[in-house]
Amino acid sequence: MSTSRSFFLRSSDGEIFEVPQAVAEKSQLIKSMIEANFADPEIVLEKVTGEILAKVIEYCKKHAQSASKCELKDFDSKFVRVDLACLFDVILAANYLDISSLLDLTTKRVADMLRGNTLEQVRESFNIVNDFTPMELKALKDQEKWAFK
């Protein structure tokens, strides 16, 4: 399959990005559209903002190049050093666009960020309000002891 064709990806806020087919096809959603001849030269991605689409394209471009594993590992490590809100938006975009390697990378980063945190630290990081009554919390702790070690 020729990878010389370009596609224009339009974000939910109207930004347009020109990308080569090899980069666009890192997304299984877009690849399926191309293979089924459903892809116009301009593909509208209604669930991804321009800011996040730019990040996703940066990732896809790097992974479409023939880079060494060491180089990709270094790139990936730096790529996920973003604030939590951005990370979550990239996770949602990777899921929507069906880019499993990006979804794996970003969800692993969230897991790494949570590892070793107390329940209160997790609540604070994710702005989760503890709406359990003291009785409900005690019952939960009694029932799921492993989770409160």
Tab-separated table of C-alpha atoms in Angstrom:
chain	number	residue	atom	x	y	z
A	1	MET	CA	0.000	0.000	0.000
A	2	SER	CA	1.322	3.412	-0.949
A	3	THR	CA	2.056	5.741	1.911
A	4	SER	CA	2.650	8.834	-0.231
A	5	ARG	CA	-0.961	10.018	-0.011
A	6	SER	CA	-1.732	12.721	2.538
A	7	PHE	CA	-4.824	13.217	4.657
A	8	PHE	CA	-6.147	16.292	6.384
A	9	LEU	CA	-7.324	15.659	9.928
A	10	ARG	CA	-9.805	18.230	11.225
A	11	SER	CA	-10.110	18.522	15.000
A	12	SER	CA	-13.310	19.237	16.906
A	13	ASP	CA	-12.336	22.906	17.148
A	14	GLY	CA	-11.602	23.219	13.430
A	15	GLU	CA	-7.803	22.908	13.321
A	16	ILE	CA	-6.571	21.058	10.257
A	17	PHE	CA	-3.431	18.920	10.204
A	18	GLU	CA	-1.917	17.450	7.042
A	19	VAL	CA	-0.413	14.032	7.703
A	20	PRO	CA	1.050	11.347	5.459
A	21	GLN	CA	-0.910	8.126	5.132
A	22	ALA	CA	1.681	6.160	7.139
A	23	VAL	CA	1.119	8.501	10.084
A	24	ALA	CA	-2.678	8.534	9.718
A	25	GLU	CA	-2.730	4.736	9.638
A	26	LYS	CA	-1.251	4.503	13.143
A	27	SER	CA	-4.909	5.002	14.044
A	28	GLN	CA	-6.843	1.801	13.407
A	29	LEU	CA	-10.008	3.896	13.064
A	30	ILE	CA	-8.516	5.926	10.220
A	31	LYS	CA	-6.784	2.904	8.695
A	32	SER	CA	-10.127	1.073	8.540
A	33	MET	CA	-11.725	4.095	6.890
A	34	ILE	CA	-8.938	4.235	4.304
A	35	GLU	CA	-9.069	0.503	3.576
A	36	ALA	CA	-12.857	0.613	3.179
A	37	ASN	CA	-12.584	3.693	0.938
A	38	PHE	CA	-14.652	5.711	3.428
A	39	ALA	CA	-11.900	8.252	4.003
A	40	ASP	CA	-12.111	11.568	2.224
A	41	PRO	CA	-8.880	13.524	1.976
A	42	GLU	CA	-10.259	15.445	4.988
A	43	ILE	CA	-11.226	13.362	8.004
A	44	VAL	CA	-13.224	15.059	10.739
A	45	LEU	CA	-12.381	13.886	14.254
A	46	GLU	CA	-15.247	15.270	16.315
A	47	LYS	CA	-13.984	13.993	19.661
A	48	VAL	CA	-10.429	15.371	19.592
A	49	THR	CA	-9.368	19.008	20.053
A	50	GLY	CA	-6.584	20.545	18.009
A	51	GLU	CA	-4.240	20.718	20.988
A	52	ILE	CA	-4.618	17.007	21.719
A	53	LEU	CA	-4.629	15.986	18.053
A	54	ALA	CA	-1.280	17.765	17.660
A	55	LYS	CA	0.118	15.632	20.526
A	56	VAL	CA	-1.318	12.445	19.011
A	57	ILE	CA	0.148	13.291	15.603
A	58	GLU	CA	3.536	13.986	17.213
A	59	TYR	CA	3.430	10.491	18.733
A	60	CYS	CA	2.269	8.843	15.494
A	61	LYS	CA	4.927	10.604	13.400
A	62	LYS	CA	7.693	9.424	15.696
A	63	HIS	CA	6.371	5.872	15.721
A	64	ALA	CA	5.891	5.841	11.932
A	65	GLN	CA	9.583	6.663	11.448
A	66	SER	CA	12.129	3.902	11.583
A	67	ALA	CA	13.607	4.794	14.955
A	68	SER	CA	15.547	2.507	17.255
A	69	LYS	CA	13.797	0.962	20.254
A	70	CYS	CA	16.046	2.987	22.545
A	71	GLU	CA	15.138	6.210	20.748
A	72	LEU	CA	11.409	5.400	20.924
A	73	LYS	CA	11.651	4.523	24.603
A	74	ASP	CA	13.295	7.881	25.302
A	75	PHE	CA	10.695	9.709	23.205
A	76	ASP	CA	7.814	7.895	24.935
A	77	SER	CA	9.216	8.676	28.367
A	78	LYS	CA	9.347	12.387	27.565
A	79	PHE	CA	6.015	12.347	25.708
A	80	VAL	CA	3.994	11.320	28.777
A	81	ARG	CA	5.532	13.977	31.037
A	82	VAL	CA	2.467	16.194	30.850
A	83	ASP	CA	-0.134	17.342	33.333
A	84	LEU	CA	-2.887	14.936	34.314
A	85	ALA	CA	-5.620	16.746	32.365
A	86	CYS	CA	-3.598	16.550	29.146
A	87	LEU	CA	-2.759	12.911	29.829
A	88	PHE	CA	-6.446	12.042	30.241
A	89	ASP	CA	-7.330	13.866	27.021
A	90	VAL	CA	-4.636	11.909	25.160
A	91	ILE	CA	-6.002	8.665	26.657
A	92	LEU	CA	-9.492	9.514	25.399
A	93	ALA	CA	-8.123	10.408	21.955
A	94	ALA	CA	-6.026	7.230	21.752
A	95	ASN	CA	-9.077	5.172	22.659
A	96	TYR	CA	-11.320	6.991	20.143
A	97	LEU	CA	-8.726	6.749	17.363
A	98	ASP	CA	-7.859	3.161	18.305
A	99	ILE	CA	-4.118	3.664	18.734
A	100	SER	CA	-3.389	0.808	21.125
A	101	SER	CA	0.313	1.567	21.636
A	102	LEU	CA	-0.501	5.148	22.683
A	103	LEU	CA	-3.356	3.983	24.900
A	104	ASP	CA	-1.043	1.458	26.577
A	105	LEU	CA	1.679	4.072	27.072
A	106	THR	CA	-0.602	6.699	28.594
A	107	THR	CA	-2.583	4.374	30.853
A	108	LYS	CA	0.673	2.865	32.114
A	109	ARG	CA	1.819	6.391	32.973
A	110	VAL	CA	-1.348	6.965	35.029
A	111	ALA	CA	-0.826	3.628	36.800
A	112	ASP	CA	2.787	4.587	37.550
A	113	MET	CA	1.611	7.925	38.940
A	114	LEU	CA	-0.825	6.159	41.273
A	115	ARG	CA	1.526	3.435	42.456
A	116	GLY	CA	2.427	3.904	46.103
A	117	ASN	CA	-0.112	6.656	46.742
A	118	THR	CA	-2.497	6.588	49.655
A	119	LEU	CA	-6.236	6.663	49.104
A	120	GLU	CA	-6.275	10.326	50.078
A	121	GLN	CA	-3.482	11.156	47.612
A	122	VAL	CA	-5.402	9.439	44.810
A	123	ARG	CA	-8.564	11.344	45.723
A	124	GLU	CA	-6.620	14.602	45.707
A	125	SER	CA	-4.917	13.872	42.372
A	126	PHE	CA	-8.199	13.053	40.661
A	127	ASN	CA	-10.441	15.489	42.552
A	128	ILE	CA	-12.549	12.635	43.925
A	129	VAL	CA	-14.861	13.600	46.757
A	130	ASN	CA	-15.223	11.021	49.516
A	131	ASP	CA	-18.999	10.771	49.762
A	132	PHE	CA	-19.056	7.613	51.897
A	133	THR	CA	-20.612	7.865	55.322
A	134	PRO	CA	-18.412	6.577	58.152
A	135	MET	CA	-20.615	3.458	58.372
A	136	GLU	CA	-20.365	2.785	54.625
A	137	LEU	CA	-16.598	3.235	54.731
A	138	LYS	CA	-16.249	0.827	57.660
A	139	ALA	CA	-18.408	-1.779	55.897
A	140	LEU	CA	-16.337	-1.401	52.733
A	141	LYS	CA	-13.068	-1.739	54.664
A	142	ASP	CA	-14.378	-4.876	56.391
A	143	GLN	CA	-15.521	-6.384	53.096
A	144	GLU	CA	-12.468	-5.457	50.993
A	145	LYS	CA	-9.585	-5.605	53.474
A	146	TRP	CA	-7.006	-6.200	50.745
A	147	ALA	CA	-7.721	-2.794	49.218
A	148	PHE	CA	-6.997	-0.901	52.430
A	149	LYS	CA	-3.604	-2.371	53.323
